[in-house]
Amino acid sequence: YPATEWKYPLPEAGVRDGFPKYDPEAPAKSFVAICESLIQECTKDLPTTHELPSMEQKWIVDMLEYNVKGGKMNRGLMVVESGAIILRSQGKEPTEDDLKKLAVLGWCIEWLQAWLLVADDFMDSSQTRRGQPCWYKKDGVEEIAINDAFMIEMLVYRVLKRHFWTEPYYLDLLDLFMETTFQTECGQLLDLQCKNIGLQDFTYTRWELIVKYKTAFYSFYLPVALGMTVAGIKDQEAYDAAREPLLLMGVYFQAQDDYLDAFAPPETLGKIGTDIQDKKCGWLFVQAYHDLCSSEQKAFLDEHYGKCKVQTEEEQKIKDIYKAVGLEEKYQNYETKSFNDILAFKSKVTQANLPWEMIEIFLKKVYKRAK
Ligand code: GPP
Ligand code: MG
Ligand code: MG
Ligand code: MG
């Protein structure tokens, strides 16, 4: 292994002994404490192992603090919860270290999400995220945000290596993270290419393809697949059975994201929506433009969609059109339908010997969310 010479204690035994416990009674709080340990662990030796001066070491610590925390942590907590549910369904009560392991993997998704968002905010010209300025908008950061995004990505692999390289499923974890990242990048490309195509090609089918790839794999399939991997599941059919409803949930989740982009108060959402100015192929637009708008309303969209700036009169008028054509009610019906469509997978999932609860608790977390 040419690159695996650890210059500090070998990770095999007791690597998480000094980590705080994951406490199911205080999930969010104990989960955040584990993140603190990870930040410390993956930065403390850099001056020795990578000759990194203390200014750059501090940069990485501060950059991580700024970008990996402050989210809802749905994805990260789901790894722990689904992993624990699966282990129990196999008659194994998760040990303290099992829970810590799952929490470390949970943070790997949260860190993956962090670098995706740092990059996405730059690509979407966004202003705010999680109630604070986007990282690239900070004085002295700007283009360094690109390298920071890459750096968080590689820190995920360093965390995986330290905590899992002696596990029999280490390669599976690497494969999952790499493939999921590639899927997400395909989705992001489909999303970004919308600037180069005409509005008539913004169809519901294209929307579904974009969101399945840019959101559903990393946000919904990955957390549960990680839980399954730690629980030792090897059966391909089980992964296939879990993937189907989880991808549906991811598509539904991005419909919510698109709806909230236009209609949620930025104070609640923590970000100012940019989909109209960015000419996004969003859930609201595809239906308004193709099915619901009068020719006059359509002409207004042709003239201003993707051309007006955020928080202008034209942008507001587009939101008014969305309301006037009945999209609020359509959205509510869509939420109910998605919920039922996902529930319909119950027998398929249980037939694959998986506990339905691992899907259901995730669904409950996102159903009718307001942020
Ligand atoms: C969310 O889309 C999609 C991502 C975060 C994936 C980004 C992928 C990369 C390869 C960088 P969004 O732009 O609608 O999210 P938000 O509304 O939170 O900005
Ligand atoms: Mg964005
Ligand atoms: Mg985006
Ligand atoms: Mg969005």
Coordinates of C-alpha atoms and ligand atoms in Angstrom, one line a residue, residues 120-121 124 126 129 274, ligand 2:
D120 CA -23.3 24.4 -6.0
D121 CA -23.6 27.9 -4.4
D124 CA -25.8 28.9 -8.8
S126 CA -26.4 32.0 -4.5
R129 CA -26.9 29.1 2.9
T274 CA -32.3 31.6 -7.1
Ligands
MG2 MG -28.2 25.7 -5.5

